[in-house]
mmCIF file of C-alpha atoms in Angstrom:
data_model
loop_
_atom_site.group_PDB
_atom_site.id
_atom_site.type_symbol
_atom_site.label_atom_id
_atom_site.label_comp_id
_atom_site.label_asym_id
_atom_site.label_seq_id
_atom_site.Cartn_x
_atom_site.Cartn_y
_atom_site.Cartn_z
ATOM 1 C CA ASP L 2 0.000 0.000 0.000
ATOM 2 C CA ASP L 3 2.988 2.313 0.438
ATOM 3 C CA ARG L 4 4.345 1.940 -3.114
ATOM 4 C CA ASP L 5 4.880 5.107 -5.098
ATOM 5 C CA LEU L 6 3.958 3.943 -8.604
ATOM 6 C CA SER L 7 4.556 7.381 -10.095
ATOM 7 C CA GLY L 8 8.031 7.460 -8.563
ATOM 8 C CA GLU L 9 8.724 3.953 -9.851
ATOM 9 C CA ARG L 10 7.693 4.970 -13.374
ATOM 10 C CA THR L 11 9.853 8.086 -13.412
ATOM 11 C CA GLY L 12 12.773 6.312 -11.756
ATOM 12 C CA ILE L 13 13.060 3.315 -14.043
ATOM 13 C CA ALA L 14 14.949 5.041 -16.887
ATOM 14 C CA PRO L 15 17.624 6.731 -14.740
ATOM 15 C CA ASN L 16 18.015 3.588 -12.633
ATOM 16 C CA PHE L 17 18.462 1.458 -15.742
ATOM 17 C CA VAL L 18 21.120 3.841 -17.088
ATOM 18 C CA HIS L 19 22.812 3.740 -13.676
ATOM 19 C CA SER L 20 22.864 -0.063 -13.858
ATOM 20 C CA LEU L 21 24.543 0.140 -17.289
ATOM 21 C CA ASP L 22 27.180 2.490 -15.852
ATOM 22 C CA ALA L 23 27.698 0.224 -12.829
ATOM 23 C CA CYS L 24 28.106 -2.862 -14.998
ATOM 24 C CA HIS L 25 30.611 -1.033 -17.196
ATOM 25 C CA MET L 26 32.542 0.265 -14.170
ATOM 26 C CA ARG L 27 32.802 -3.209 -12.655
ATOM 27 C CA LEU L 28 34.142 -4.637 -15.907
ATOM 28 C CA VAL L 29 36.684 -1.811 -16.313
ATOM 29 C CA VAL L 30 37.995 -2.128 -12.760
ATOM 30 C CA SER L 31 38.219 -5.926 -13.082
ATOM 31 C CA ALA L 32 40.042 -5.727 -16.433
ATOM 32 C CA MET L 33 42.501 -3.167 -15.073
ATOM 33 C CA ALA L 34 43.230 -5.423 -12.075
ATOM 34 C CA ARG L 35 43.712 -8.441 -14.360
ATOM 35 C CA ASN L 36 46.329 -6.356 -16.191
ATOM 36 C CA GLY L 37 48.120 -5.645 -12.897
ATOM 37 C CA ILE L 38 46.910 -2.044 -12.653
ATOM 38 C CA THR L 39 45.291 -1.465 -9.288
ATOM 39 C CA ASP L 40 46.083 2.212 -8.669
ATOM 40 C CA ILE L 41 42.878 3.518 -10.250
ATOM 41 C CA TRP L 42 39.853 5.512 -9.186
ATOM 42 C CA SER L 43 36.344 5.749 -10.538
ATOM 43 C CA VAL L 44 33.253 7.791 -9.817
ATOM 44 C CA HIS L 45 30.130 6.932 -11.812
ATOM 45 C CA ASP L 46 31.380 6.916 -15.411
ATOM 46 C CA ALA L 47 34.652 8.785 -14.778
ATOM 47 C CA PHE L 48 37.924 6.889 -14.418
ATOM 48 C CA GLY L 49 41.464 7.859 -13.553
ATOM 49 C CA CYS L 50 44.839 6.229 -13.119
ATOM 50 C CA HIS L 51 48.545 6.987 -13.114
ATOM 51 C CA PRO L 52 49.562 8.617 -16.423
ATOM 52 C CA ASN L 53 51.748 5.597 -17.216
ATOM 53 C CA HIS L 54 48.584 3.515 -17.576
ATOM 54 C CA ILE L 55 46.285 5.988 -19.337
ATOM 55 C CA GLU L 56 46.412 4.261 -22.738
ATOM 56 C CA ASP L 57 45.575 0.929 -21.098
ATOM 57 C CA LEU L 58 42.687 2.611 -19.312
ATOM 58 C CA ARG L 59 41.383 4.229 -22.522
ATOM 59 C CA PHE L 60 41.426 0.932 -24.380
ATOM 60 C CA ILE L 61 39.871 -1.040 -21.509
ATOM 61 C CA ILE L 62 37.089 1.523 -21.031
ATOM 62 C CA ASN L 63 36.140 1.314 -24.687
ATOM 63 C CA LYS L 64 36.573 -2.470 -24.908
ATOM 64 C CA GLN L 65 34.379 -3.050 -21.858
ATOM 65 C CA PHE L 66 31.741 -0.672 -23.217
ATOM 66 C CA VAL L 67 31.590 -2.936 -26.264
ATOM 67 C CA ASN L 68 31.413 -5.954 -23.943
ATOM 68 C CA VAL L 69 28.401 -4.503 -22.133
ATOM 69 C CA HIS L 70 26.522 -3.607 -25.291
ATOM 70 C CA GLN L 71 27.667 -6.049 -27.977
ATOM 71 C CA ALA L 72 25.202 -8.712 -28.925
ATOM 72 C CA ASP L 73 25.845 -12.413 -28.440
ATOM 73 C CA GLU L 74 24.647 -15.107 -30.840
ATOM 74 C CA ASN L 75 21.088 -14.378 -29.673
ATOM 75 C CA GLY L 76 21.443 -10.643 -30.279
ATOM 76 C CA ARG L 77 21.766 -9.751 -26.578
ATOM 77 C CA GLY L 78 24.426 -7.764 -24.698
ATOM 78 C CA VAL L 79 25.278 -8.373 -21.022
ATOM 79 C CA LEU L 80 22.349 -6.464 -19.557
ATOM 80 C CA ALA L 81 19.997 -7.539 -22.333
ATOM 81 C CA ARG L 82 20.807 -11.137 -21.372
ATOM 82 C CA LEU L 83 20.102 -10.374 -17.704
ATOM 83 C CA TYR L 84 16.855 -8.638 -18.656
ATOM 84 C CA TYR L 85 15.812 -11.613 -20.773
ATOM 85 C CA GLU L 86 16.693 -14.117 -18.042
ATOM 86 C CA ILE L 87 14.655 -12.197 -15.465
ATOM 87 C CA THR L 88 11.652 -11.139 -17.563
ATOM 88 C CA GLY L 89 11.646 -13.464 -20.578
ATOM 89 C CA LYS L 90 11.303 -10.342 -22.760
ATOM 90 C CA GLU L 91 13.702 -8.899 -25.333
ATOM 91 C CA LEU L 92 15.392 -5.549 -24.711
ATOM 92 C CA LYS L 93 15.545 -3.260 -27.755
ATOM 93 C CA ALA L 94 19.030 -2.182 -28.886
ATOM 94 C CA GLY L 95 20.162 0.969 -30.681
ATOM 95 C CA ASP L 96 22.146 1.198 -33.900
ATOM 96 C CA MET L 97 25.553 2.451 -32.683
ATOM 97 C CA ASP L 98 28.431 0.833 -34.599
ATOM 98 C CA LEU L 99 30.242 -0.917 -31.746
ATOM 99 C CA SER L 100 33.184 -1.846 -33.979
ATOM 100 C CA GLU L 101 34.186 1.833 -34.007
ATOM 101 C CA ILE L 102 34.471 2.057 -30.233
ATOM 102 C CA SER L 103 37.600 -0.034 -29.688
ATOM 103 C CA ARG L 104 39.190 0.311 -33.150
ATOM 104 C CA LEU L 105 42.978 0.282 -33.107
ATOM 105 C CA VAL L 106 45.080 1.619 -35.992
ATOM 106 C CA ASP L 107 48.797 0.868 -35.726
ATOM 107 C CA GLY L 108 48.264 0.076 -32.047
ATOM 108 C CA GLU L 109 46.579 3.421 -31.326
ATOM 109 C CA LEU L 110 42.980 3.730 -30.153
ATOM 110 C CA LEU L 111 41.197 5.881 -32.735
ATOM 111 C CA SER L 112 37.674 5.782 -31.368
ATOM 112 C CA LYS L 113 35.435 8.725 -32.044
ATOM 113 C CA TYR L 114 33.346 7.600 -29.073
ATOM 114 C CA LEU L 115 33.892 7.680 -25.316
ATOM 115 C CA VAL L 116 37.416 8.413 -24.107
ATOM 116 C CA SER L 117 39.668 10.030 -26.675
#
């Protein structure tokens, strides 16, 4: 009886975006640690590290963004898979070209998206 349905309706979009950011942050921090880089900080969707590791951070941020949003063989990204497992419904995806996000040319990240 104490539910605020109006608040739930208006809160679902920002909370979903927050969950995307949180998933991405977790993957970035984990990937950095797997690469032996543990002197990092993050707040929401902002990341920082020692300047010696900035190129690693840039690449990992973009690569993990692709990981969160790229479709699997069923056309679902990480959160779309979670959504499907919980609700049994498909989550619509946009048309961003994910291959451009973590594109390397001669070993240099040339993404026009995210961190550049």
